[in-house]
Amino acid sequence: MTEARLFLLQRASAMVLAPLVLVHLGLILYAVRDGLSAAEIIARTQGSLGWAAFYGLFVLAAAVHAPIGLRAVLREWTGWRGLGLDIAVLILGGVLLVLGLRAVWAVVA
Amino acid sequence: MDETPAKDTANDTGHLRVAIWRGGAEGAYWAYDVPQRANQTVLDVVTWVQRHLEPTLAYRFACRVGVCGSCAMTVNGRPRWTCRTHVANVAEGGKLTLGPLANLPVVRDLVTDMVPFFDKWQAAGGRFQGKRTRDDTVAVLKPPALDTDEPANQCINCGVCNAACGVLRRRADYLGPAALNRAWELVGDPRHADRQGLLQATMADGGCHACHSHGSCTEHCPVGLRPSASIAGLKRWTLAGLLRGYAI
């Protein structure tokens, strides 16, 4: 994959993430202000296709966005290049995806 | 050479303490005492040091009026044209620190090797390739001749933007603002034939996407150009090319 494609993917995932992060932060403020307990939150999210889709997309976009950004930072700051770095950030993306989707599953299933 | 020149009572307004880089990649700042004068440029100071104190001091200049782009140096930490920089505007407490331009190999003292600078121009696809032969008529260009929205073609290759670039400091394989600005100029030139070459050169590793958009190049450009806007233009243009399905 060329640098330009990675650039495109990172910008596209950032455009997806921007509104999701804002809603996510607003949601945290809302939940804390109203003093919702964990059980009350779970009760609202369980079985909700909407929240599953929202956070599923969030996790997917983050798993694309973060490894590309980290790869660029590492290339520039450490000089680490090549296949080793690409594999390392792919693993990071995979870990983010698995952990994130597992968390989404835990609150909506 | 007169080691102790007569005091110019009409113009001397004090003394400058000037530190100038001596040596190549390895070297040190040497201190000189230079008379301060009215309407004195930094280039005047360097010339005075060479003529009166240090005949072996190496520096580069030609026009002295901000046209040729050869006298750029690091003045008190910032890359500048020395010929168009008044001492009164930059001397801090009567002190000047002068070094060679950053992000280029130092030949000696204040002279940098510009070969990597121009190699980057070539690597960015900056060589003009016409579509016409000598048998064709001259291309008629009506203003605005360039499609780009910035006067990128006013660059005089002084190297100040590259010296100011934080990305180039980190990675030497980045094409840099000057070369990418040149590429953007050619993108907007309807006479240029090799647009595919430009596309591939500017979107390769170390191309326009390596830019962080800090805008230091634009901040320092003595001509007032906006290389960061040119690079942003290249990013838009290359992504449009990518989305149109060029094989890259």
Short mmCIF file of C-alpha atoms in Angstrom, two decimals:
data_model
loop_
_atom_site.label_atom_id
_atom_site.label_comp_id
_atom_site.label_asym_id
_atom_site.label_seq_id
_atom_site.Cartn_x
_atom_site.Cartn_y
_atom_site.Cartn_z
CA MET A 1 0.00 0.00 0.00
CA THR A 2 1.42 3.37 -0.97
CA GLU A 3 1.97 6.26 1.39
CA ALA A 4 -0.76 8.19 -0.41
CA ARG A 5 -3.29 5.42 0.20
CA LEU A 6 -2.35 5.30 3.87
CA PHE A 7 -2.72 9.10 4.00
CA LEU A 8 -6.19 8.81 2.43
CA LEU A 9 -7.22 6.05 4.85
CA GLN A 10 -6.04 8.03 7.84
CA ARG A 11 -7.82 11.20 6.76
CA ALA A 12 -11.01 9.26 5.95
CA SER A 13 -10.96 7.48 9.32
CA ALA A 14 -10.36 10.84 11.03
CA MET A 15 -13.45 12.25 9.33
CA VAL A 16 -15.45 9.30 10.65
CA LEU A 17 -13.93 9.59 14.13
CA ALA A 18 -14.47 13.33 14.59
CA PRO A 19 -18.27 13.28 15.12
CA LEU A 20 -18.13 9.93 16.93
CA VAL A 21 -15.63 11.26 19.47
CA LEU A 22 -17.79 14.35 20.09
CA VAL A 23 -20.88 12.21 20.71
CA HIS A 24 -18.82 9.85 22.88
CA LEU A 25 -17.53 12.72 25.05
CA GLY A 26 -21.02 14.22 25.30
CA LEU A 27 -22.31 10.83 26.34
CA ILE A 28 -19.74 10.55 29.14
CA LEU A 29 -20.71 14.00 30.46
CA TYR A 30 -24.39 13.10 30.28
CA ALA A 31 -23.92 9.78 32.08
CA VAL A 32 -21.78 11.29 34.84
CA ARG A 33 -24.02 14.32 35.42
CA ASP A 34 -27.10 12.18 35.80
CA GLY A 35 -25.22 9.79 38.08
CA LEU A 36 -26.02 6.69 36.05
CA SER A 37 -24.71 3.48 37.57
CA ALA A 38 -22.94 0.82 35.49
CA ALA A 39 -26.04 -1.35 35.73
CA GLU A 40 -28.24 1.46 34.44
CA ILE A 41 -25.89 2.06 31.51
CA ILE A 42 -25.78 -1.63 30.63
CA ALA A 43 -29.55 -1.72 30.79
CA ARG A 44 -29.69 1.02 28.16
CA THR A 45 -27.08 -0.47 25.85
CA GLN A 46 -27.97 -4.16 25.96
CA GLY A 47 -29.72 -5.26 22.84
CA SER A 48 -29.34 -1.83 21.25
CA LEU A 49 -28.39 -2.14 17.60
CA GLY A 50 -27.85 1.61 17.46
CA TRP A 51 -25.16 1.65 20.14
CA ALA A 52 -23.62 -1.50 18.69
CA ALA A 53 -23.34 0.18 15.30
CA PHE A 54 -22.08 3.45 16.82
CA TYR A 55 -19.29 1.93 18.88
CA GLY A 56 -18.56 -0.80 16.32
CA LEU A 57 -17.84 1.92 13.75
CA PHE A 58 -15.86 3.85 16.38
CA VAL A 59 -13.62 0.86 17.06
CA LEU A 60 -13.15 0.12 13.37
CA ALA A 61 -12.17 3.72 12.56
CA ALA A 62 -9.80 3.89 15.55
CA ALA A 63 -8.18 0.59 14.58
CA VAL A 64 -7.46 2.04 11.12
CA HIS A 65 -6.50 5.53 12.25
CA ALA A 66 -4.16 4.88 15.19
CA PRO A 67 -1.70 2.40 13.58
CA ILE A 68 -1.20 4.62 10.51
CA GLY A 69 -0.51 7.66 12.68
CA LEU A 70 1.79 5.76 15.01
CA ARG A 71 3.65 4.35 12.00
CA ALA A 72 4.26 7.87 10.67
CA VAL A 73 5.47 9.08 14.08
CA LEU A 74 7.81 6.11 14.53
CA ARG A 75 9.24 6.48 11.01
CA GLU A 76 9.99 10.13 11.60
CA TRP A 77 11.21 10.02 15.19
CA THR A 78 13.05 6.71 15.33
CA GLY A 79 13.98 6.06 11.71
CA TRP A 80 12.41 2.60 11.97
CA ARG A 81 11.30 1.61 8.45
CA GLY A 82 10.33 -1.41 6.43
CA LEU A 83 8.39 -4.62 6.88
CA GLY A 84 9.10 -4.98 10.62
CA LEU A 85 7.42 -1.66 11.38
CA ASP A 86 4.49 -2.41 9.06
CA ILE A 87 3.91 -5.76 10.78
CA ALA A 88 4.19 -4.17 14.22
CA VAL A 89 1.55 -1.53 13.50
CA LEU A 90 -0.69 -4.12 11.80
CA ILE A 91 -0.55 -6.15 15.01
CA LEU A 92 -1.41 -2.98 16.96
CA GLY A 93 -4.39 -2.41 14.67
CA GLY A 94 -5.50 -6.00 15.17
CA VAL A 95 -5.22 -5.72 18.96
CA LEU A 96 -7.22 -2.46 18.97
CA LEU A 97 -9.88 -4.07 16.79
CA VAL A 98 -10.22 -7.24 18.89
CA LEU A 99 -10.18 -5.47 22.28
CA GLY A 100 -12.56 -2.78 21.06
CA LEU A 101 -15.09 -5.12 19.50
CA ARG A 102 -14.92 -7.32 22.60
CA ALA A 103 -15.79 -4.29 24.71
CA VAL A 104 -18.67 -3.36 22.40
CA TRP A 105 -19.94 -6.95 22.58
CA ALA A 106 -19.76 -6.85 26.38
CA VAL A 107 -22.09 -3.85 26.68
CA VAL A 108 -24.61 -4.59 23.92
CA ALA A 109 -24.91 -8.40 23.87
CA MET B 1 43.63 44.88 4.75
CA ASP B 2 43.41 47.36 7.54
CA GLU B 3 43.16 45.54 10.88
CA THR B 4 41.96 48.62 12.71
CA PRO B 5 39.85 50.65 10.32
CA ALA B 6 39.36 54.34 10.99
CA LYS B 7 36.22 55.11 12.91
CA ASP B 8 33.44 56.43 10.72
CA THR B 9 32.22 59.04 13.16
CA ALA B 10 29.22 59.98 11.04
CA ASN B 11 27.76 56.48 10.93
CA ASP B 12 29.25 54.42 13.74
CA THR B 13 26.62 53.92 16.38
CA GLY B 14 28.34 51.39 18.60
CA HIS B 15 29.70 47.89 18.44
CA LEU B 16 28.22 44.54 17.58
CA ARG B 17 29.36 41.30 19.11
CA VAL B 18 29.11 38.85 16.24
CA ALA B 19 29.52 35.07 16.55
CA ILE B 20 30.16 33.39 13.21
CA TRP B 21 30.32 29.66 12.49
CA ARG B 22 33.82 28.60 11.42
CA GLY B 23 34.49 25.13 10.05
CA GLY B 24 32.43 22.46 8.30
CA ALA B 25 30.06 19.99 9.93
CA GLU B 26 32.39 20.16 12.91
CA GLY B 27 33.39 23.61 14.01
CA ALA B 28 32.66 26.37 16.46
CA TYR B 29 31.30 29.90 16.68
CA TRP B 30 34.09 32.48 16.66
CA ALA B 31 33.48 35.88 18.16
CA TYR B 32 34.17 39.17 16.35
CA ASP B 33 33.76 42.79 17.27
CA VAL B 34 32.18 44.78 14.45
CA PRO B 35 31.30 48.49 14.33
CA GLN B 36 27.56 49.04 14.21
CA ARG B 37 26.39 51.47 11.56
CA ALA B 38 23.16 53.04 10.44
CA ASN B 39 21.26 51.09 7.76
CA GLN B 40 23.60 48.12 8.12
CA THR B 41 22.53 44.73 6.81
CA VAL B 42 23.68 41.39 8.18
CA LEU B 43 25.47 40.81 4.87
CA ASP B 44 27.34 44.08 5.43
CA VAL B 45 28.52 42.68 8.77
CA VAL B 46 29.77 39.44 7.22
CA THR B 47 31.54 41.35 4.45
CA TRP B 48 33.13 43.69 7.00
CA VAL B 49 34.45 40.72 9.00
CA GLN B 50 35.92 39.12 5.88
CA ARG B 51 37.55 42.34 4.67
CA HIS B 52 38.93 43.51 7.98
CA LEU B 53 39.34 40.56 10.31
CA GLU B 54 39.04 37.18 8.64
CA PRO B 55 40.09 37.02 4.97
CA THR B 56 39.50 33.25 4.89
CA LEU B 57 35.84 33.51 5.96
CA ALA B 58 33.71 31.70 3.37
CA TYR B 59 30.24 33.01 2.55
CA ARG B 60 28.09 33.28 -0.54
CA PHE B 61 26.36 36.29 -2.06
CA ALA B 62 25.83 37.89 -5.46
CA CYS B 63 23.17 40.54 -6.01
CA ARG B 64 22.91 42.12 -2.51
CA VAL B 65 19.33 43.20 -3.24
CA GLY B 66 17.15 40.14 -2.63
CA VAL B 67 17.00 38.84 -6.19
CA CYS B 68 19.55 36.04 -6.49
CA GLY B 69 18.77 34.03 -3.35
CA SER B 70 22.36 33.07 -2.57
CA CYS B 71 23.08 34.86 0.73
CA ALA B 72 20.67 33.01 3.01
CA MET B 73 22.11 32.12 6.42
CA THR B 74 20.94 31.39 9.93
CA VAL B 75 20.69 34.72 11.76
CA ASN B 76 20.08 34.48 15.52
CA GLY B 77 18.48 31.09 14.99
CA ARG B 78 16.24 31.98 12.04
CA PRO B 79 16.94 31.41 8.35
CA ARG B 80 17.02 34.74 6.52
CA TRP B 81 18.33 36.53 3.47
CA THR B 82 21.23 38.42 5.01
CA CYS B 83 21.16 41.12 2.32
CA ARG B 84 17.62 42.15 3.17
CA THR B 85 17.92 41.82 6.93
CA HIS B 86 18.76 45.00 8.78
CA VAL B 87 20.95 44.51 11.82
CA ALA B 88 18.80 46.98 13.76
CA ASN B 89 15.82 44.65 13.36
CA VAL B 90 17.47 41.43 14.49
CA ALA B 91 20.43 42.19 16.79
CA GLU B 92 19.46 41.27 20.32
CA GLY B 93 21.40 43.40 22.80
CA GLY B 94 24.00 44.17 20.15
CA LYS B 95 24.60 40.46 19.52
CA LEU B 96 24.42 38.54 16.26
CA THR B 97 24.93 34.81 15.82
CA LEU B 98 25.47 33.80 12.20
CA GLY B 99 25.57 30.24 10.94
CA PRO B 100 25.07 28.33 7.70
CA LEU B 101 21.57 27.35 6.58
CA ALA B 102 20.15 24.35 8.43
CA ASN B 103 19.20 21.04 6.81
CA LEU B 104 22.03 21.18 4.25
CA PRO B 105 25.62 19.91 4.41
CA VAL B 106 28.09 22.65 5.36
CA VAL B 107 30.94 23.18 2.90
CA ARG B 108 32.77 25.67 5.09
CA ASP B 109 31.85 28.50 7.45
CA LEU B 110 28.62 30.07 6.12
CA VAL B 111 28.54 28.18 2.82
CA THR B 112 26.21 25.18 2.42
CA ASP B 113 26.24 22.56 -0.30
CA MET B 114 23.09 23.27 -2.36
CA VAL B 115 23.34 20.03 -4.40
CA PRO B 116 20.88 18.08 -2.20
CA PHE B 117 18.51 21.06 -2.43
CA PHE B 118 18.39 20.91 -6.21
CA ASP B 119 18.41 17.09 -6.24
CA LYS B 120 15.11 17.33 -4.40
CA TRP B 121 13.75 19.58 -7.14
CA GLN B 122 14.52 16.84 -9.66
CA ALA B 123 13.13 14.13 -7.38
CA ALA B 124 9.86 16.06 -7.05
CA GLY B 125 9.42 16.08 -10.82
CA GLY B 126 10.46 19.72 -11.01
CA ARG B 127 12.08 19.48 -14.44
CA PHE B 128 9.87 21.17 -17.03
CA GLN B 129 8.90 19.03 -20.00
CA GLY B 130 7.23 20.84 -22.86
CA LYS B 131 4.66 19.39 -25.22
CA ARG B 132 5.72 21.33 -28.30
CA THR B 133 8.67 21.12 -30.65
CA ARG B 134 10.72 23.94 -32.11
CA ASP B 135 8.50 23.76 -35.21
CA ASP B 136 5.35 24.60 -33.27
CA THR B 137 4.18 28.08 -32.42
CA VAL B 138 4.82 29.50 -28.96
CA ALA B 139 2.15 28.62 -26.41
CA VAL B 140 -0.10 31.59 -25.73
CA LEU B 141 -0.81 31.99 -22.03
CA LYS B 142 -3.44 34.45 -20.97
CA PRO B 143 -3.34 35.74 -17.39
CA PRO B 144 -3.72 33.99 -15.08
CA ALA B 145 -1.45 31.57 -16.89
CA LEU B 146 -1.16 29.29 -13.90
CA ASP B 147 -4.14 27.33 -12.64
CA THR B 148 -2.76 27.22 -9.12
CA ASP B 149 -4.12 29.75 -6.66
CA GLU B 150 -0.71 30.81 -5.32
CA PRO B 151 2.16 32.62 -7.07
CA ALA B 152 4.40 29.58 -6.58
CA ASN B 153 6.52 30.54 -9.58
CA GLN B 154 8.05 33.53 -7.77
CA CYS B 155 10.47 31.26 -5.85
CA ILE B 156 14.15 32.20 -6.22
CA ASN B 157 15.59 29.01 -4.64
CA CYS B 158 17.24 30.60 -1.64
CA GLY B 159 16.64 27.53 0.55
CA VAL B 160 15.20 29.46 3.52
CA CYS B 161 11.98 27.40 3.58
CA ASN B 162 13.89 24.11 3.65
CA ALA B 163 16.12 25.42 6.43
CA ALA B 164 13.01 26.36 8.42
CA CYS B 165 11.29 22.99 7.86
CA GLY B 166 10.96 20.84 10.98
CA VAL B 167 10.17 17.70 8.99
CA LEU B 168 13.39 17.98 6.96
CA ARG B 169 15.29 18.20 10.24
CA ARG B 170 13.89 14.79 11.15
CA ARG B 171 13.99 13.00 7.82
CA ALA B 172 16.44 13.86 5.09
CA ASP B 173 14.43 11.95 2.45
CA TYR B 174 11.52 14.41 2.64
CA LEU B 175 11.30 16.41 -0.58
CA GLY B 176 10.85 19.64 1.36
CA PRO B 177 8.79 22.81 0.78
CA ALA B 178 10.91 24.30 -2.02
CA ALA B 179 10.76 21.24 -4.28
CA LEU B 180 7.09 20.61 -3.55
CA ASN B 181 6.30 24.26 -4.23
CA ARG B 182 8.03 23.85 -7.58
CA ALA B 183 5.99 20.71 -8.28
CA TRP B 184 2.79 22.60 -7.49
CA GLU B 185 3.87 25.35 -9.89
CA LEU B 186 4.17 22.73 -12.65
CA VAL B 187 0.80 21.20 -11.75
CA GLY B 188 -0.71 24.55 -12.63
CA ASP B 189 1.33 25.05 -15.79
CA PRO B 190 -0.73 24.00 -18.81
CA ARG B 191 2.46 23.67 -20.90
CA HIS B 192 3.93 20.93 -18.69
CA ALA B 193 3.66 17.46 -20.26
CA ASP B 194 4.57 15.00 -17.50
CA ARG B 195 1.70 15.29 -15.04
CA GLN B 196 1.76 11.56 -14.26
CA GLY B 197 5.41 11.93 -13.28
CA LEU B 198 4.54 14.81 -10.97
CA LEU B 199 1.76 12.79 -9.40
CA GLN B 200 3.98 9.81 -8.71
CA ALA B 201 6.90 11.88 -7.44
CA THR B 202 4.88 14.00 -5.05
CA MET B 203 2.82 11.17 -3.57
CA ALA B 204 5.74 8.78 -3.07
CA ASP B 205 7.25 8.12 0.36
CA GLY B 206 8.83 11.39 1.54
CA GLY B 207 6.52 13.39 -0.74
CA CYS B 208 3.79 15.90 0.08
CA HIS B 209 2.05 13.62 2.59
CA ALA B 210 5.08 13.77 4.90
CA CYS B 211 4.35 17.49 5.53
CA HIS B 212 2.94 18.28 8.98
CA SER B 213 1.44 21.60 7.84
CA HIS B 214 3.25 23.52 10.56
CA GLY B 215 3.68 26.38 8.10
CA SER B 216 7.23 27.25 9.11
CA CYS B 217 8.19 27.48 5.42
CA THR B 218 5.46 30.05 4.80
CA GLU B 219 6.37 31.92 7.98
CA HIS B 220 9.99 32.32 6.86
CA CYS B 221 9.72 32.71 3.07
CA PRO B 222 11.39 36.06 2.27
CA VAL B 223 9.39 36.41 -0.96
CA GLY B 224 6.11 35.97 0.92
CA LEU B 225 5.18 32.77 -0.91
CA ARG B 226 3.12 30.10 0.78
CA PRO B 227 4.83 26.73 0.22
CA SER B 228 2.54 25.16 2.81
CA ALA B 229 -0.44 26.18 0.68
CA SER B 230 1.30 24.64 -2.34
CA ILE B 231 1.81 21.41 -0.41
CA ALA B 232 -1.82 21.45 0.71
CA GLY B 233 -2.73 21.88 -2.96
CA LEU B 234 -0.58 18.88 -3.85
CA LYS B 235 -2.30 16.81 -1.16
CA ARG B 236 -5.71 17.67 -2.63
CA TRP B 237 -4.49 17.07 -6.17
CA THR B 238 -2.83 13.73 -5.42
CA LEU B 239 -5.83 12.45 -3.48
CA ALA B 240 -8.07 13.44 -6.36
CA GLY B 241 -5.72 11.50 -8.65
CA LEU B 242 -5.86 8.53 -6.29
CA LEU B 243 -9.65 8.61 -6.19
CA ARG B 244 -9.79 8.89 -9.99
CA GLY B 245 -7.99 5.57 -10.06
CA TYR B 246 -4.48 6.28 -11.20
CA ALA B 247 -2.33 3.19 -10.72
CA ILE B 248 -0.13 4.29 -7.84
#
